Amino acid sequence: MVEIIHGLPRGMEAAAAALYWEAFGAKLDKLLGPAERAKRFFAETINHSSILAAVEGGTLLGIAAFKDGEVGFSSAALRDMLRHYGLGALWKVIPLSMLERNAPEATLQMDGICVSAAARGKGVGSALLKALYAHGKAEGYSFVTLDVIDTNPRARALYEAQGFVAISVESTSIMRPLLGFSAATKMRRPL
């Protein structure tokens, strides 16, 4: 039986980082790759309290990350970037800051949802979204918002089926070759 836990359980950092990289590695590879380094970076900088974890029998099946204040999935600061990437981290800061999102007042900002390949199609993603909505309501939020990139139409279709509506589109402009996508659509759903 799948259990949704608020806060990533200790000891599941590497599994969560691997799921996150599987879901977002194509978007982040040029900035945070290679994969093994990026997964170590995320495992060491995970913000446990901003994660809803889907767990079954001690196995992490999926996560839904959200911004808890200004901190989402990773609590990394410049010192963490420097520790993992050396001085090369300095050029990464500006494009990474373009990916940061902060929600308006009364809105919970989603910071990624990832489900393991073995658990896809079994309702884990829907259970995580349902738990995210419940968490947002309990915390007094009126809306949940997320960004979906133009190269992921499957995710956008899922969000639309969940009641999310597109509210704006932001172009990556000259950063497209580095980021690997042309635009991100901000979507919002009432709670």
Short mmCIF file of C-alpha atoms in Angstrom, two decimals:
data_model
loop_
_atom_site.label_atom_id
_atom_site.label_comp_id
_atom_site.label_asym_id
_atom_site.label_seq_id
_atom_site.Cartn_x
_atom_site.Cartn_y
_atom_site.Cartn_z
CA MET A 1 0.00 0.00 0.00
CA VAL A 2 1.37 3.38 -1.01
CA GLU A 3 1.83 5.87 1.82
CA ILE A 4 2.22 9.60 1.19
CA ILE A 5 4.58 11.16 3.73
CA HIS A 6 5.15 14.89 4.26
CA GLY A 7 8.91 15.26 4.42
CA LEU A 8 11.37 13.01 2.66
CA PRO A 9 12.33 10.20 5.05
CA ARG A 10 16.02 10.18 6.01
CA GLY A 11 18.02 7.69 4.01
CA MET A 12 16.01 8.26 0.82
CA GLU A 13 18.02 11.25 -0.41
CA ALA A 14 19.89 9.34 -3.13
CA ALA A 15 16.67 7.75 -4.41
CA ALA A 16 14.91 11.15 -4.49
CA ALA A 17 17.86 12.77 -6.28
CA ALA A 18 17.84 9.96 -8.86
CA LEU A 19 14.09 10.40 -9.47
CA TYR A 20 14.50 14.17 -9.77
CA TRP A 21 17.37 13.78 -12.22
CA GLU A 22 15.42 11.22 -14.26
CA ALA A 23 12.56 13.71 -14.57
CA PHE A 24 14.55 16.93 -15.05
CA GLY A 25 18.02 15.84 -16.15
CA ALA A 26 17.40 16.64 -19.81
CA LYS A 27 16.57 20.21 -18.81
CA LEU A 28 19.42 20.56 -16.29
CA ASP A 29 22.19 18.44 -17.85
CA LYS A 30 24.18 21.28 -19.45
CA LEU A 31 24.09 23.22 -16.18
CA LEU A 32 24.49 20.52 -13.54
CA GLY A 33 25.69 17.40 -15.34
CA PRO A 34 27.20 14.93 -15.57
CA ALA A 35 24.40 12.86 -14.06
CA GLU A 36 26.33 11.27 -11.19
CA ARG A 37 27.67 14.62 -9.99
CA ALA A 38 24.22 16.21 -10.25
CA LYS A 39 22.59 13.37 -8.29
CA ARG A 40 25.22 13.72 -5.52
CA PHE A 41 24.64 17.48 -5.49
CA PHE A 42 20.87 17.06 -5.13
CA ALA A 43 21.15 14.25 -2.57
CA GLU A 44 23.31 16.49 -0.36
CA THR A 45 21.14 19.61 -0.74
CA ILE A 46 17.61 18.18 -0.55
CA ASN A 47 15.15 20.23 1.45
CA HIS A 48 13.32 17.39 3.22
CA SER A 49 10.42 19.53 4.43
CA SER A 50 9.42 20.63 0.90
CA ILE A 51 8.76 17.12 -0.33
CA LEU A 52 5.77 14.80 -0.28
CA ALA A 53 7.08 11.26 -0.69
CA ALA A 54 5.18 8.25 -2.01
CA VAL A 55 6.61 5.21 -0.23
CA GLU A 56 5.71 1.53 -0.34
CA GLY A 57 7.51 -1.11 1.69
CA GLY A 58 10.52 1.12 2.28
CA THR A 59 10.86 1.97 -1.42
CA LEU A 60 10.51 5.52 -2.73
CA LEU A 61 8.04 5.48 -5.63
CA GLY A 62 7.73 9.20 -6.25
CA ILE A 63 7.98 12.71 -4.92
CA ALA A 64 6.17 15.99 -5.26
CA ALA A 65 8.33 18.97 -4.33
CA PHE A 66 7.02 22.43 -3.55
CA LYS A 67 8.38 25.76 -2.44
CA ASP A 68 8.34 26.09 1.32
CA GLY A 69 8.87 29.82 1.51
CA GLU A 70 11.64 30.46 -1.01
CA VAL A 71 13.20 26.98 -0.80
CA GLY A 72 12.01 24.10 -2.97
CA PHE A 73 13.45 20.66 -3.70
CA SER A 74 17.04 21.81 -3.16
CA SER A 75 18.27 24.17 -0.48
CA ALA A 76 21.55 24.73 -2.37
CA ALA A 77 23.32 28.03 -1.96
CA LEU A 78 26.34 29.37 -3.84
CA ARG A 79 28.71 27.67 -1.37
CA ASP A 80 27.09 24.30 -2.23
CA MET A 81 27.50 24.99 -5.94
CA LEU A 82 31.16 25.87 -5.43
CA ARG A 83 31.75 22.76 -3.33
CA HIS A 84 30.30 20.46 -6.01
CA TYR A 85 31.28 22.30 -9.20
CA GLY A 86 34.28 24.44 -8.25
CA LEU A 87 34.72 27.86 -9.82
CA GLY A 88 32.81 26.59 -12.86
CA ALA A 89 29.70 27.07 -10.73
CA LEU A 90 29.93 30.83 -11.20
CA TRP A 91 28.77 30.73 -14.83
CA LYS A 92 25.90 28.40 -13.89
CA VAL A 93 24.29 30.76 -11.40
CA ILE A 94 22.63 33.12 -13.90
CA PRO A 95 20.94 30.49 -16.10
CA LEU A 96 19.89 28.51 -13.02
CA SER A 97 18.34 31.65 -11.53
CA MET A 98 16.21 31.90 -14.69
CA LEU A 99 14.65 28.57 -13.74
CA GLU A 100 13.73 29.70 -10.22
CA ARG A 101 10.07 30.43 -9.63
CA ASN A 102 8.37 32.17 -6.72
CA ALA A 103 4.62 32.16 -6.48
CA PRO A 104 2.43 35.15 -5.74
CA GLU A 105 0.82 35.47 -2.33
CA ALA A 106 -1.69 32.74 -1.39
CA THR A 107 -0.23 30.43 -4.06
CA LEU A 108 1.77 27.26 -3.46
CA GLN A 109 4.56 26.85 -6.04
CA MET A 110 5.12 23.28 -7.18
CA ASP A 111 8.82 22.48 -7.71
CA GLY A 112 8.56 19.19 -9.56
CA ILE A 113 6.82 15.86 -9.48
CA CYS A 114 8.62 12.60 -10.26
CA VAL A 115 7.42 9.00 -10.28
CA SER A 116 9.68 5.98 -10.73
CA ALA A 117 9.35 4.11 -14.00
CA ALA A 118 8.13 1.00 -12.13
CA ALA A 119 5.33 2.96 -10.44
CA ARG A 120 4.03 4.91 -13.43
CA GLY A 121 0.44 4.26 -14.43
CA LYS A 122 -0.44 3.02 -10.93
CA GLY A 123 -1.92 6.24 -9.55
CA VAL A 124 1.18 7.38 -7.65
CA GLY A 125 1.38 10.72 -9.48
CA SER A 126 -2.31 11.39 -8.89
CA ALA A 127 -1.95 10.49 -5.20
CA LEU A 128 0.98 12.88 -4.88
CA LEU A 129 -0.96 15.69 -6.56
CA LYS A 130 -3.98 15.04 -4.32
CA ALA A 131 -1.71 15.20 -1.25
CA LEU A 132 -0.15 18.41 -2.58
CA TYR A 133 -3.60 19.99 -2.95
CA ALA A 134 -4.53 18.92 0.58
CA HIS A 135 -1.27 20.30 1.96
CA GLY A 136 -1.82 23.61 0.16
CA LYS A 137 -5.37 23.92 1.49
CA ALA A 138 -4.27 23.06 5.03
CA GLU A 139 -1.58 25.76 4.84
CA GLY A 140 -4.13 28.37 3.71
CA TYR A 141 -3.17 28.62 0.03
CA SER A 142 -5.85 29.44 -2.54
CA PHE A 143 -3.98 28.19 -5.62
CA VAL A 144 -1.18 25.89 -6.70
CA THR A 145 1.02 26.92 -9.60
CA LEU A 146 3.66 25.16 -11.68
CA ASP A 147 5.72 25.63 -14.81
CA VAL A 148 5.77 23.10 -17.64
CA ILE A 149 8.23 23.26 -20.53
CA ASP A 150 7.21 23.12 -24.17
CA THR A 151 9.12 19.88 -24.74
CA ASN A 152 6.91 18.01 -22.25
CA PRO A 153 3.39 17.95 -23.74
CA ARG A 154 2.52 14.77 -21.80
CA ALA A 155 3.01 16.56 -18.48
CA ARG A 156 0.98 19.53 -19.68
CA ALA A 157 -1.90 17.22 -20.66
CA LEU A 158 -1.80 15.64 -17.18
CA TYR A 159 -1.90 19.05 -15.51
CA GLU A 160 -4.78 20.20 -17.70
CA ALA A 161 -6.69 17.03 -16.79
CA GLN A 162 -6.06 17.92 -13.13
CA GLY A 163 -7.69 21.35 -13.64
CA PHE A 164 -4.61 23.50 -14.23
CA VAL A 165 -5.04 26.41 -16.64
CA ALA A 166 -2.27 28.21 -18.53
CA ILE A 167 -1.86 31.77 -17.29
CA SER A 168 1.35 32.90 -19.03
CA VAL A 169 4.21 31.77 -21.25
CA GLU A 170 7.85 32.75 -20.80
CA SER A 171 10.37 32.35 -23.62
CA THR A 172 13.91 31.17 -22.94
CA SER A 173 15.11 33.37 -25.80
CA ILE A 174 18.88 33.21 -26.29
CA MET A 175 19.22 30.70 -23.43
CA ARG A 176 17.42 27.98 -25.42
CA PRO A 177 20.60 26.12 -26.49
CA LEU A 178 21.73 25.94 -22.88
CA LEU A 179 18.36 25.06 -21.36
CA GLY A 180 17.08 22.78 -24.12
CA PHE A 181 13.57 24.20 -24.37
CA SER A 182 11.99 27.27 -25.97
CA ALA A 183 9.32 28.25 -23.47
CA ALA A 184 7.77 27.48 -20.12
CA THR A 185 4.05 27.79 -19.48
CA LYS A 186 2.93 28.87 -16.01
CA MET A 187 -0.21 26.98 -15.01
CA ARG A 188 -2.48 27.52 -12.03
CA ARG A 189 -5.16 25.50 -10.29
CA PRO A 190 -7.53 26.65 -7.56
CA LEU A 191 -7.48 24.72 -4.31
#
